[in-house]
Each structure stands twice: as structure tokens, then as C-alpha cells.
Short mmCIF file of C-alpha atoms and ligand atoms in Angstrom, two decimals:
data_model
loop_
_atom_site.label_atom_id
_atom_site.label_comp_id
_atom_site.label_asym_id
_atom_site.label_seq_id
_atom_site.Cartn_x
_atom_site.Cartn_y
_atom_site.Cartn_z
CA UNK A 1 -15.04 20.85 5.58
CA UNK A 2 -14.85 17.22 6.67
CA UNK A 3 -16.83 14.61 4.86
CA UNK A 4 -17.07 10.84 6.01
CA UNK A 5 -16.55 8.44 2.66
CA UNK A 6 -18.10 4.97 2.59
CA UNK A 7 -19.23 2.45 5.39
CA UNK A 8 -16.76 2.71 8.15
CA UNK A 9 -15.12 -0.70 9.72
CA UNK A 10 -11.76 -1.28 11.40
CA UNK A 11 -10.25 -2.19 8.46
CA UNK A 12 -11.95 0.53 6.59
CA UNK A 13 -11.79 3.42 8.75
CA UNK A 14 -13.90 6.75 8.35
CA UNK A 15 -11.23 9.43 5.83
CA UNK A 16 -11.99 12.96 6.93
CA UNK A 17 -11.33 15.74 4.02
CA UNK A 18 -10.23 19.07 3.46
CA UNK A 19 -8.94 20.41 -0.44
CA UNK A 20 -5.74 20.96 0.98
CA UNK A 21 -5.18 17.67 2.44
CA UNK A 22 -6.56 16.27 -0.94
CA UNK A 23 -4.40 18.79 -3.33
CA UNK A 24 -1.08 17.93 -1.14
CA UNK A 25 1.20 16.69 -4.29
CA UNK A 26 1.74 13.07 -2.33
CA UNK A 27 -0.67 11.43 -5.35
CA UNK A 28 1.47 12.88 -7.91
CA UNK A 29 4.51 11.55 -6.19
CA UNK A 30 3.31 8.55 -5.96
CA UNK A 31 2.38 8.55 -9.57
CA UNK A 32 5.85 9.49 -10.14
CA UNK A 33 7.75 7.32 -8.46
CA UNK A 34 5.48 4.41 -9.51
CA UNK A 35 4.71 5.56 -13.07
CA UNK A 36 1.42 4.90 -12.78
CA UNK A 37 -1.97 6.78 -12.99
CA UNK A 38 -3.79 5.82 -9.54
CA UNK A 39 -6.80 7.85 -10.34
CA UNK A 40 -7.58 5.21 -13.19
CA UNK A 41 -8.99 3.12 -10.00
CA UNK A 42 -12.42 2.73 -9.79
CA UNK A 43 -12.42 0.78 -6.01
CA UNK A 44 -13.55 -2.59 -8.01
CA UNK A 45 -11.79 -4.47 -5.53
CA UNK A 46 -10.24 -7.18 -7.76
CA UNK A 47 -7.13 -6.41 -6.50
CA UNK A 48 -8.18 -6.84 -2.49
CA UNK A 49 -10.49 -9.72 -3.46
CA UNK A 50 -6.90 -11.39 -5.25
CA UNK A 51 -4.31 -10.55 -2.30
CA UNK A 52 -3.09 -13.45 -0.57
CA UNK A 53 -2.32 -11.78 2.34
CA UNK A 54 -5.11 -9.13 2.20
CA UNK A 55 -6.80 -10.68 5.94
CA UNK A 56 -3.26 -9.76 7.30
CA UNK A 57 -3.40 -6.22 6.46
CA UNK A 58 -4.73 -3.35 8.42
CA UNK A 59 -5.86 -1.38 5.13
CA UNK A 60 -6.99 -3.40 1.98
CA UNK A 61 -4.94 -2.48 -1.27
CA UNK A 62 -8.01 -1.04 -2.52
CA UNK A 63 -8.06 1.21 0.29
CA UNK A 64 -4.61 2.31 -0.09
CA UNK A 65 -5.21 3.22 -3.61
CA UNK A 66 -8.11 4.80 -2.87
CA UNK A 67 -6.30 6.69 0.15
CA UNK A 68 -3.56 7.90 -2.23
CA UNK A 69 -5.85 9.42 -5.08
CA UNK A 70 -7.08 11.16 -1.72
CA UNK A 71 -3.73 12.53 -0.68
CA UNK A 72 -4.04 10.63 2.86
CA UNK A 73 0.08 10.25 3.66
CA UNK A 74 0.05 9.65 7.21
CA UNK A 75 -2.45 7.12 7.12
CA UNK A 76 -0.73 4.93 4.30
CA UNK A 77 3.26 5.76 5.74
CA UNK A 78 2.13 4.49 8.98
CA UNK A 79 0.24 1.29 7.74
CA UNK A 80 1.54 -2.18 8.22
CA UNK A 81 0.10 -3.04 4.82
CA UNK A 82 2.99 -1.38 3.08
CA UNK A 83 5.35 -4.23 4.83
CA UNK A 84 3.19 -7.15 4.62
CA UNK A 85 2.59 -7.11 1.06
CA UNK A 86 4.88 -9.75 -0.24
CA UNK A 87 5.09 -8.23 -3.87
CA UNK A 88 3.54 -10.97 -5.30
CA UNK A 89 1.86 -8.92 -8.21
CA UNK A 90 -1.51 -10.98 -8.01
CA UNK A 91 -3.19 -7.53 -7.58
CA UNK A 92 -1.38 -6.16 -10.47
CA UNK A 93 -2.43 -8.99 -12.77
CA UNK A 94 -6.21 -8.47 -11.37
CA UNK A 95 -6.80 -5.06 -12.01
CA UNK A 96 -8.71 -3.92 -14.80
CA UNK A 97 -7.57 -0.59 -15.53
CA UNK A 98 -3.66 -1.98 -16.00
CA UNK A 99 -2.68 -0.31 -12.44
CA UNK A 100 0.64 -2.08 -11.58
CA UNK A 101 -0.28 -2.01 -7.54
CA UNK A 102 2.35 -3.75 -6.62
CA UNK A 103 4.31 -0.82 -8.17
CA UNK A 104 2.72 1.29 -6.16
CA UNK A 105 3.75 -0.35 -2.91
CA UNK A 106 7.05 -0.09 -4.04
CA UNK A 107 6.80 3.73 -4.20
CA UNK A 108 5.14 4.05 -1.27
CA UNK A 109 7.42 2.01 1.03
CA UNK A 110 10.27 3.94 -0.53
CA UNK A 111 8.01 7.51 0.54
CA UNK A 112 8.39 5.46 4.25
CA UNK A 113 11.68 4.56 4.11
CA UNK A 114 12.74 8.21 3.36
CA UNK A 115 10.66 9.16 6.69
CA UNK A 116 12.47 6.82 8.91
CA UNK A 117 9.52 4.98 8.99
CA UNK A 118 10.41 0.79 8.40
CA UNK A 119 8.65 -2.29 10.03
CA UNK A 120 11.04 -5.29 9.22
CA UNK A 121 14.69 -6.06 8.48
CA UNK A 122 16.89 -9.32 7.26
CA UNK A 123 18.36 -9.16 10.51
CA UNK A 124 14.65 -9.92 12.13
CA UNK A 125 14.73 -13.36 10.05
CA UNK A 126 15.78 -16.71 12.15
CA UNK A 127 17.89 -18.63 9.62
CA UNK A 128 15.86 -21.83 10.68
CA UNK A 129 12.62 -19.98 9.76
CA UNK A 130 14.17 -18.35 6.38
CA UNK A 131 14.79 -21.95 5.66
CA UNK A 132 11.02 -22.34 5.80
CA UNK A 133 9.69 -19.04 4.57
CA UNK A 134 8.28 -19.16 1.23
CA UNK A 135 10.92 -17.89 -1.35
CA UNK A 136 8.30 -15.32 -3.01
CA UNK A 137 8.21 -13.60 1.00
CA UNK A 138 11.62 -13.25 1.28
CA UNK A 139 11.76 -11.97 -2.28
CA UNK A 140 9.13 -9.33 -0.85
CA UNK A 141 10.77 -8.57 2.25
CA UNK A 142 14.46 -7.62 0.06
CA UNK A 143 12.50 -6.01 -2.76
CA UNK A 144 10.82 -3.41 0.39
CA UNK A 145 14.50 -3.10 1.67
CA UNK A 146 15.90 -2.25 -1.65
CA UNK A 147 13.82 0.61 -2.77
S1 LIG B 201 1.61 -7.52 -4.43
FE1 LIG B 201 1.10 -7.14 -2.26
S2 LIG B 201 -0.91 -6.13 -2.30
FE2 LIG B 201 -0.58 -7.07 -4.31
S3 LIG B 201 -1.59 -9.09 -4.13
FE3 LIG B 201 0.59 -9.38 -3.63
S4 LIG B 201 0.69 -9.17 -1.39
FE4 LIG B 201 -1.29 -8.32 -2.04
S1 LIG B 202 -8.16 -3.80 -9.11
FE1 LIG B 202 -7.44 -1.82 -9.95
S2 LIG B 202 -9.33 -0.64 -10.39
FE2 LIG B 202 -9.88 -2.35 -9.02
S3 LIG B 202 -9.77 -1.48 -6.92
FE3 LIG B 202 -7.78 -2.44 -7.35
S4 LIG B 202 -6.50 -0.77 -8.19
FE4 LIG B 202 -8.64 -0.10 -8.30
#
């Protein structure tokens, strides 16, 4: 059974179902390694609405919440979101049902990580433009690297 959720755009693309896809245990790891309860999210959008780097992103952080209560792994390992959220917890502060997002970003680029799958490294920065990168970024980019 396949089943089409919501209006389809390119930064919202069409999810296509089955149970066991759904029932694969990535949600509750994800809910482990996060400690949080990401079916609490009701797709308000606060948190997307908040993120100051949400136009960079190929899936919206309510997206990728929403993809993780639906077991979609390969969609969120291989999404650049993951690596340019700069941790900045504005979505965390947003969210109405206490979901620490950001904390959930965390355990998700760790998930990546553990697949070999990484999109940035220290060695990438040019010292001159490290000098200019915002500190909170850089912050980001170690916290990503340290998980
Ligand atoms: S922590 Fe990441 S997803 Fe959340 S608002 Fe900041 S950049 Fe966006
Ligand atoms: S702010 Fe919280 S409840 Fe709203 S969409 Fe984001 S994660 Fe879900």
C-alpha cells in the first residue's frame, strides 16, 4: 500500500508508505538517542517558521520530524538539512509541545555519521573565512562533528 501525504513541492516531496517501512524501529532510535517523544509533533510549523536557515534546507525541520515519526531513514540520512542546521535551538524554544529539535538533529546526524554518511569537516573551513563565520555556525558545525 502506498499513500501520498500532503501537498507535494520540492521542498516537500510526496512520502510513499508501507507498515513496515513505518514500524522500522528508526523513530524509537531516534527517540532514544535524543530523549525525546517526536510523535508529540503536531506539524504546527513553529519550529520551520523560527529556523534561520530553514530557506537553505532541502527538507524543513517540520518535515524531518514529521519524516521520523514516519520511519523515513533514507530520506532524512541523506538530507543536507541535517548539516546545515547550525544548532541554534530557535526551533527548540518555538515548539509547543517541549520537543527539543535541535536534539533531534543531534541524534540524527550521529544515525549519519555511523553510516559513513557526513557533508562537512573543520578541514573544509578557510581560516580567513572562520575569521568571519558567525561563532554560533562554527559552534554548529563542531557540535555535528562531535556526536
Ligand atoms: S537548531 Fe537547526 S533546525 Fe533548529 S532553528 Fe536552529 S538551524 Fe534551524
Ligand atoms: S514546533 Fe514542535 S509541534 Fe510544531 S511542527 Fe515543530 S516539532 Fe512539531
Amino acid at each position: 500500500m502506498s499513500e501520498n501525504l500532503g501537498l507535494a513541492t520540492p521542498r516537500n516531496p510526496p512520502v510513499r508508505l508501507t507498515r513496515d517501512m513505518v514500524n522500522n524501529g528508526f523513530k524509537l532510535r531516534v527517540n532514544e538517542l535524543s530523549g525525546q517523544n517526536t510523535d508529540a509533533c503536531y506539524q504546527c510549523g513553529n519550529c520551520s517558521s523560527g529556523c534561520p536557515l530553514a530557506q537553505e534546507m532541502d527538507i524543513l525541520p517540520n518535515r524531518i520530524i514529521r519524516l521520523v515519526q514516519l520511519g523515513q531513514r533514507e530520506d532524512i540520512i541523506q538530507s543536507e538539512t541535517l548539516w546545515i542546521c547550525a544548532s541554534c535551538f530557535q526551533c527548540t524554544v518555538r515548539c509547543p509541545k517541549g520537543i527539543d529539535i535541535q536534539a533531534v538533529m543531534d541524534a540524527l546526524r550521529q544515525i549519519a555519521l555511523e553510516e559513513g554518511v557526513d557533508h562537512f569537516g573543520p578541514d573544509q573551513i578557510d581560516p580567513e573565512q572562520a575569521a568571519e563565520v558567525p561563532q554560533p555556525g562554527l559552534v554548529g558545525v563542531y557540535r555535528k562533528l562531535s556526536t
